[in-house]
Amino acid sequence: MMPLLGLDADELRAALPAGEPAWRARQLYDALYRRRVSSFDQITELPAALRQRLAEECTPGWPERAARYDSRDGTRRYLLRLADGKTVEAVFMPEEARDTLCISTQVGCPVDCRFCLTALMGLERNLTAGEIAGQVLHLADDNNLWAREKRINIVMMGQGEPLLNLAAVLKAVRLLCDPRGLAISPRRITVSTSGIVPRIAEFARAEPRPKLAISLNASTEEQRRELIPITRKYHLADLIEACRAYPLRPWERLTFEYVLLKGVNDSAADARRVVRLLAPLRCKVNLIALNPGPGIPYETPSPERVAAFQQIVRRSIPCFVRKPRGLDIFAACGQLKRMQSNLVML
């Protein structure tokens, strides 16, 4: 059956039976994206015969919740089952002023970052635009989130490398940002990349365009090759040059994420090299002390080491330490590997 989630208004019109007026597609679009219906029975403005035919030939396309894990800090990690039985993860992080949804763009990930649990899965397949947007719909519905009532941030920092699935990512962004649908501002969406250099320029031309975050995680070419093997193809110098050429909007900064690994990339010398690398750019740095997991051959640096690194960087560049969320349920950055053992399933 054809999933409708992921189709824009023109595509929905083409999917309707011949002879249906164009405004039926607008009704269907409104129901799917603004009202977030998950069953054709709920679209009562459509004739009963049309609802019946849609139910026979199509599916709304929502992912099914396989499991939900609730953290002591309020974070929720979702294991979502797709139509072909594969699963992905998404994370809800509540805060007083805003809520953040971390979503996936691939099943697994092809980028073999040595400090990330998701990398141990390898890549199973890309997600469709509907499967990407469906994560947002599912989490928003489960937590009663509405962008018109409270700010919703979306970070594409879950499973996968978004720039290796760029067409689907950008289509999902268009659907998420449409004021006739979920109405999420592109300023509230951040796409993170490990540094797929040729796709950065393509991403820059997107409309609407979310914010861009770069996973740096090293201060030298050699160090980055060890931690992020794709650096052998997309060199650090080329990545920095792509960032220099990136057309920032007046209100915008590039974000660089830097995972600190004890005794590997967390020295004062590393911090000074990071400053020299990024000084020509309008940017900020988010530091992330390694979130540990089974199979990861690195350790978490001490809070003192993290603070010392931050102090050096922030003299020249805005630098923040990202507080981990959901560590007890394997929901923190770099921990998404569909872990299920020893956790309470809801």
Coordinates of C-alpha atoms in Angstrom, one line a residue:
M1 CA 0.0 0.0 0.0
M2 CA 1.3 3.5 -0.8
P3 CA 2.2 5.7 2.1
L4 CA 0.9 9.2 1.8
L5 CA 3.1 10.8 4.4
G6 CA 6.0 12.4 2.5
L7 CA 3.9 13.5 -0.5
D8 CA 3.4 17.2 -1.1
A9 CA 0.1 18.7 -2.2
D10 CA 0.7 18.2 -5.9
E11 CA 1.7 14.6 -5.3
L12 CA -1.4 14.0 -3.1
R13 CA -3.6 15.3 -5.9
A14 CA -2.0 12.8 -8.4
A15 CA -2.5 10.0 -5.9
L16 CA -6.3 10.6 -5.6
P17 CA -8.7 8.7 -7.8
A18 CA -9.4 10.2 -11.2
G19 CA -12.2 12.8 -11.2
E20 CA -11.7 14.0 -7.6
P21 CA -11.5 17.8 -7.4
A22 CA -8.2 19.5 -6.5
W23 CA -9.5 20.7 -3.2
R24 CA -9.8 17.2 -2.0
A25 CA -6.0 17.0 -2.1
R26 CA -5.8 20.2 0.0
Q27 CA -8.1 18.7 2.5
L28 CA -6.0 15.5 2.7
Y29 CA -2.8 17.6 3.0
D30 CA -4.3 19.6 5.9
A31 CA -5.4 16.4 7.7
L32 CA -2.0 14.7 7.3
Y33 CA 0.3 17.6 8.2
R34 CA -1.6 20.2 10.2
R35 CA -4.1 18.1 12.1
R36 CA -1.7 15.1 12.2
V37 CA -4.3 12.4 11.6
S38 CA -3.1 8.8 11.6
S39 CA -6.2 7.1 10.2
F40 CA -8.4 7.9 7.2
D41 CA -11.5 7.4 9.4
Q42 CA -10.5 10.7 11.1
I43 CA -10.8 12.7 7.9
T44 CA -14.5 13.1 8.1
E45 CA -14.6 16.0 5.6
L46 CA -13.8 13.5 2.9
P47 CA -16.7 11.4 1.5
A48 CA -17.1 8.0 3.0
A49 CA -16.5 6.3 -0.3
L50 CA -13.2 8.1 -0.8
R51 CA -12.1 7.3 2.7
Q52 CA -12.8 3.7 2.0
R53 CA -10.9 3.7 -1.2
L54 CA -7.9 5.4 0.4
A55 CA -7.9 2.8 3.2
E56 CA -7.9 0.0 0.6
E57 CA -5.1 1.4 -1.6
C58 CA -3.0 3.7 0.7
T59 CA -1.8 4.1 4.3
P60 CA -1.2 7.4 6.1
G61 CA 2.4 6.2 6.6
W62 CA 3.0 6.9 10.3
P63 CA 5.8 4.8 11.9
E64 CA 4.6 2.3 14.5
R65 CA 6.0 2.6 18.1
A66 CA 7.9 -0.5 18.9
A67 CA 9.1 0.8 22.3
R68 CA 9.5 3.9 24.3
Y69 CA 12.1 4.4 27.1
D70 CA 11.7 7.1 29.7
S71 CA 14.7 8.7 31.4
R72 CA 14.9 10.1 34.9
D73 CA 15.6 13.5 33.3
G74 CA 12.4 13.5 31.2
T75 CA 14.0 12.5 28.0
R76 CA 12.2 9.8 26.0
R77 CA 13.8 7.5 23.4
Y78 CA 11.5 6.0 20.8
L79 CA 12.1 2.8 18.8
L80 CA 10.0 3.2 15.7
R81 CA 9.1 0.4 13.3
L82 CA 8.8 1.3 9.6
A83 CA 6.6 -0.4 7.0
D84 CA 9.3 -2.9 6.0
G85 CA 9.9 -3.9 9.6
K86 CA 13.2 -2.0 10.0
T87 CA 13.5 0.3 13.1
V88 CA 14.9 3.7 13.7
E89 CA 15.3 5.8 16.8
A90 CA 14.1 9.3 17.7
V91 CA 14.4 11.2 21.0
F92 CA 12.2 13.8 22.8
M93 CA 14.0 16.2 25.1
P94 CA 11.6 18.5 27.0
E95 CA 12.7 21.9 28.3
E96 CA 10.9 24.8 29.9
A97 CA 11.2 27.2 27.0
R98 CA 11.2 24.7 24.1
D99 CA 11.1 21.1 23.3
T100 CA 13.7 19.3 21.1
L101 CA 13.2 16.3 18.8
C102 CA 16.3 14.4 17.6
I103 CA 15.4 12.4 14.6
S104 CA 17.1 9.9 12.2
T105 CA 17.7 10.2 8.5
Q106 CA 19.0 6.7 7.8
V107 CA 18.6 3.2 9.2
G108 CA 22.0 2.9 10.8
C109 CA 24.9 4.9 9.4
P110 CA 27.6 4.4 6.8
V111 CA 30.0 6.9 8.5
D112 CA 32.3 4.8 10.7
C113 CA 33.0 7.3 13.5
R114 CA 35.0 5.4 16.1
F115 CA 33.3 6.9 19.1
C116 CA 29.7 6.4 18.1
L117 CA 27.5 3.4 18.8
T118 CA 25.3 4.0 15.8
A119 CA 28.4 3.4 13.6
L120 CA 28.6 -0.2 14.8
M121 CA 25.3 -0.9 13.0
G122 CA 26.5 0.0 9.5
L123 CA 24.0 1.3 7.0
E124 CA 20.8 -0.6 6.3
R125 CA 19.1 1.9 4.1
N126 CA 18.1 5.6 3.6
L127 CA 14.8 6.9 5.0
T128 CA 12.2 8.4 2.8
A129 CA 11.0 12.0 3.3
G130 CA 7.8 10.6 4.8
E131 CA 9.7 8.4 7.3
I132 CA 11.8 11.4 8.4
A133 CA 8.7 13.6 8.8
G134 CA 6.8 10.7 10.4
Q135 CA 9.2 10.7 13.3
V136 CA 8.3 14.3 14.1
L137 CA 4.6 13.6 13.8
H138 CA 4.8 10.6 16.0
L139 CA 6.8 12.3 18.8
A140 CA 4.8 15.5 18.6
D141 CA 1.5 13.6 18.8
D142 CA 2.7 11.4 21.7
N143 CA 3.9 14.5 23.7
N144 CA 1.1 16.9 22.6
L145 CA 3.5 19.3 20.9
W146 CA 2.3 22.1 18.7
A147 CA 4.7 24.6 17.0
R148 CA 2.1 27.3 17.2
E149 CA 1.9 26.9 21.0
K150 CA 5.5 26.3 22.1
R151 CA 8.8 26.3 20.2
I152 CA 9.9 23.0 18.8
N153 CA 13.5 22.4 17.8
I154 CA 14.3 19.6 15.4
V155 CA 17.9 18.3 15.2
M156 CA 18.8 15.7 12.5
M157 CA 21.4 14.2 14.7
G158 CA 20.0 10.7 15.2
Q159 CA 20.9 7.7 13.2
G160 CA 22.5 8.4 9.8
E161 CA 24.4 11.0 7.9
P162 CA 21.8 13.5 6.6
L163 CA 23.9 14.8 3.7
L164 CA 24.1 11.3 2.2
N165 CA 20.3 11.3 2.0
L166 CA 20.0 14.9 1.1
A167 CA 17.1 14.8 -1.3
A168 CA 14.8 13.1 1.2
V169 CA 16.1 15.3 4.0
L170 CA 15.3 18.5 2.1
K171 CA 11.9 17.3 1.1
A172 CA 11.1 16.4 4.7
V173 CA 12.2 19.9 5.7
R174 CA 9.9 21.5 3.2
L175 CA 7.0 19.6 4.6
L176 CA 7.9 20.3 8.2
C177 CA 8.3 24.0 7.5
D178 CA 5.1 24.5 5.4
P179 CA 2.9 27.1 7.3
R180 CA -0.1 25.1 6.0
G181 CA 1.2 22.0 7.9
L182 CA 3.4 21.6 10.9
A183 CA 4.6 25.2 10.6
I184 CA 8.1 24.7 12.1
S185 CA 10.5 27.5 11.4
P186 CA 13.6 26.5 9.4
R187 CA 15.5 28.4 12.1
R188 CA 14.4 25.7 14.5
I189 CA 15.8 22.8 12.4
T190 CA 19.5 21.9 12.5
V191 CA 21.0 19.3 10.1
S192 CA 24.3 17.8 11.3
T193 CA 27.0 16.4 9.0
S194 CA 30.3 14.6 9.6
G195 CA 31.7 16.6 6.7
I196 CA 30.4 15.4 3.3
V197 CA 32.1 18.3 1.5
P198 CA 30.5 18.3 -1.9
R199 CA 27.0 18.2 -0.4
I200 CA 27.6 21.3 1.8
A201 CA 27.3 23.6 -1.2
E202 CA 24.2 21.8 -2.4
F203 CA 22.7 22.1 1.1
A204 CA 23.4 25.8 1.0
R205 CA 21.1 26.3 -2.0
A206 CA 18.1 24.7 -0.3
E207 CA 14.9 26.6 0.2
P208 CA 13.9 26.6 2.9
R209 CA 17.3 26.0 4.5
P210 CA 17.8 24.7 8.0
K211 CA 20.8 25.6 10.1
L212 CA 24.0 23.5 9.6
A213 CA 26.2 21.8 12.2
I214 CA 29.5 20.2 11.5
S215 CA 30.9 17.3 13.5
L216 CA 34.6 18.4 13.9
N217 CA 35.8 16.2 16.7
A218 CA 39.5 16.6 15.9
S219 CA 42.1 19.4 15.7
T220 CA 44.4 17.8 13.0
E221 CA 44.0 15.9 9.8
E222 CA 45.7 12.8 11.2
Q223 CA 43.6 12.8 14.3
R224 CA 40.4 13.2 12.3
R225 CA 41.3 10.4 10.0
E226 CA 41.6 8.1 13.0
L227 CA 38.3 9.2 14.6
I228 CA 36.3 9.8 11.4
P229 CA 37.6 7.6 8.6
I230 CA 35.7 9.5 5.8
T231 CA 38.3 12.3 6.4
R232 CA 40.5 10.2 4.0
K233 CA 38.1 11.2 1.3
Y234 CA 37.0 14.6 2.6
H235 CA 40.0 16.2 4.1
L236 CA 39.9 18.6 7.0
A237 CA 41.3 21.5 5.0
D238 CA 38.7 21.0 2.3
L239 CA 36.0 20.9 5.0
I240 CA 37.1 24.1 6.5
E241 CA 37.3 25.7 3.0
A242 CA 33.7 24.6 2.3
C243 CA 32.7 26.2 5.6
R244 CA 34.4 29.4 4.6
A245 CA 32.5 29.5 1.4
Y246 CA 29.2 28.7 3.1
P247 CA 26.7 31.6 2.6
L248 CA 25.7 32.4 6.2
R249 CA 22.6 34.6 6.7
P250 CA 22.9 37.7 8.8
W251 CA 21.5 36.1 11.9
E252 CA 23.4 32.8 11.5
R253 CA 26.5 31.0 12.8
L254 CA 27.8 27.7 11.8
T255 CA 27.8 25.2 14.7
F256 CA 30.8 22.9 15.2
E257 CA 30.3 19.9 17.4
Y258 CA 33.4 18.5 19.2
V259 CA 33.2 15.2 21.1
L260 CA 35.9 15.1 23.8
L261 CA 37.7 11.8 24.2
K262 CA 39.9 11.4 27.3
G263 CA 43.6 11.6 26.3
V264 CA 42.9 11.7 22.6
N265 CA 41.6 15.1 21.5
D266 CA 41.0 17.0 24.7
S267 CA 44.4 18.6 25.4
A268 CA 45.1 22.3 25.7
A269 CA 47.1 22.0 22.4
D270 CA 44.0 20.5 20.8
A271 CA 41.9 23.5 22.0
R272 CA 44.4 26.0 20.6
R273 CA 44.4 24.2 17.3
V274 CA 40.6 24.3 17.2
V275 CA 40.7 28.0 17.7
R276 CA 43.2 28.5 14.8
L277 CA 41.1 26.3 12.5
L278 CA 37.8 28.1 13.2
A279 CA 39.0 31.6 13.8
P280 CA 38.2 32.8 10.2
L281 CA 34.6 31.5 10.5
R282 CA 31.5 33.0 12.1
C283 CA 30.7 30.1 14.3
K284 CA 30.2 28.6 17.7
V285 CA 31.4 25.4 19.2
N286 CA 29.4 22.8 21.2
L287 CA 31.6 20.5 23.4
I288 CA 30.3 17.0 24.1
A289 CA 32.1 14.9 26.7
L290 CA 31.9 11.3 25.3
N291 CA 28.8 9.5 26.1
P292 CA 30.0 5.9 26.7
G293 CA 28.7 2.7 25.4
P294 CA 29.6 -1.0 24.9
G295 CA 32.1 -1.4 22.1
I296 CA 33.4 2.1 22.2
P297 CA 37.2 2.1 22.9
Y298 CA 37.4 5.6 24.5
E299 CA 36.8 7.1 27.9
T300 CA 35.0 10.3 29.0
P301 CA 37.3 13.1 30.1
S302 CA 36.8 14.7 33.5
P303 CA 34.6 17.8 34.0
E304 CA 37.8 19.7 34.8
R305 CA 39.3 18.8 31.5
V306 CA 36.2 19.7 29.7
A307 CA 36.0 23.1 31.5
A308 CA 39.7 23.8 30.7
F309 CA 39.2 23.0 27.0
Q310 CA 36.1 25.3 26.9
Q311 CA 38.0 28.1 28.6
I312 CA 40.7 28.2 25.9
V313 CA 38.2 28.1 23.0
R314 CA 35.8 30.6 24.4
R315 CA 38.4 33.3 24.6
S316 CA 38.1 33.5 20.8
I317 CA 34.9 31.7 19.8
P318 CA 31.5 31.2 21.6
C319 CA 31.9 27.8 23.2
F320 CA 29.3 25.8 25.1
V321 CA 29.2 22.4 26.9
R322 CA 26.2 20.3 25.8
K323 CA 24.6 18.6 28.8
P324 CA 23.9 15.0 28.1
R325 CA 20.3 13.9 28.1
G326 CA 18.9 10.4 28.6
L327 CA 22.2 8.7 29.5
D328 CA 20.3 6.1 31.5
I329 CA 18.3 5.0 28.5
F330 CA 21.0 5.2 25.8
A331 CA 19.4 8.4 24.3
A332 CA 22.4 10.7 24.4
C333 CA 24.5 11.9 21.5
G334 CA 26.3 8.9 19.9
Q335 CA 24.3 6.3 21.8
L336 CA 21.5 5.4 19.3
K337 CA 22.0 1.7 18.6
R338 CA 18.5 0.4 19.3
M339 CA 19.6 -0.8 22.8
Q340 CA 16.8 -2.7 24.5
S341 CA 18.3 -4.8 27.3
N342 CA 18.1 -3.8 30.9
L343 CA 15.7 -1.0 30.1
V344 CA 12.1 -0.4 31.1
M345 CA 9.9 -0.5 28.0
L346 CA 6.7 1.6 28.0

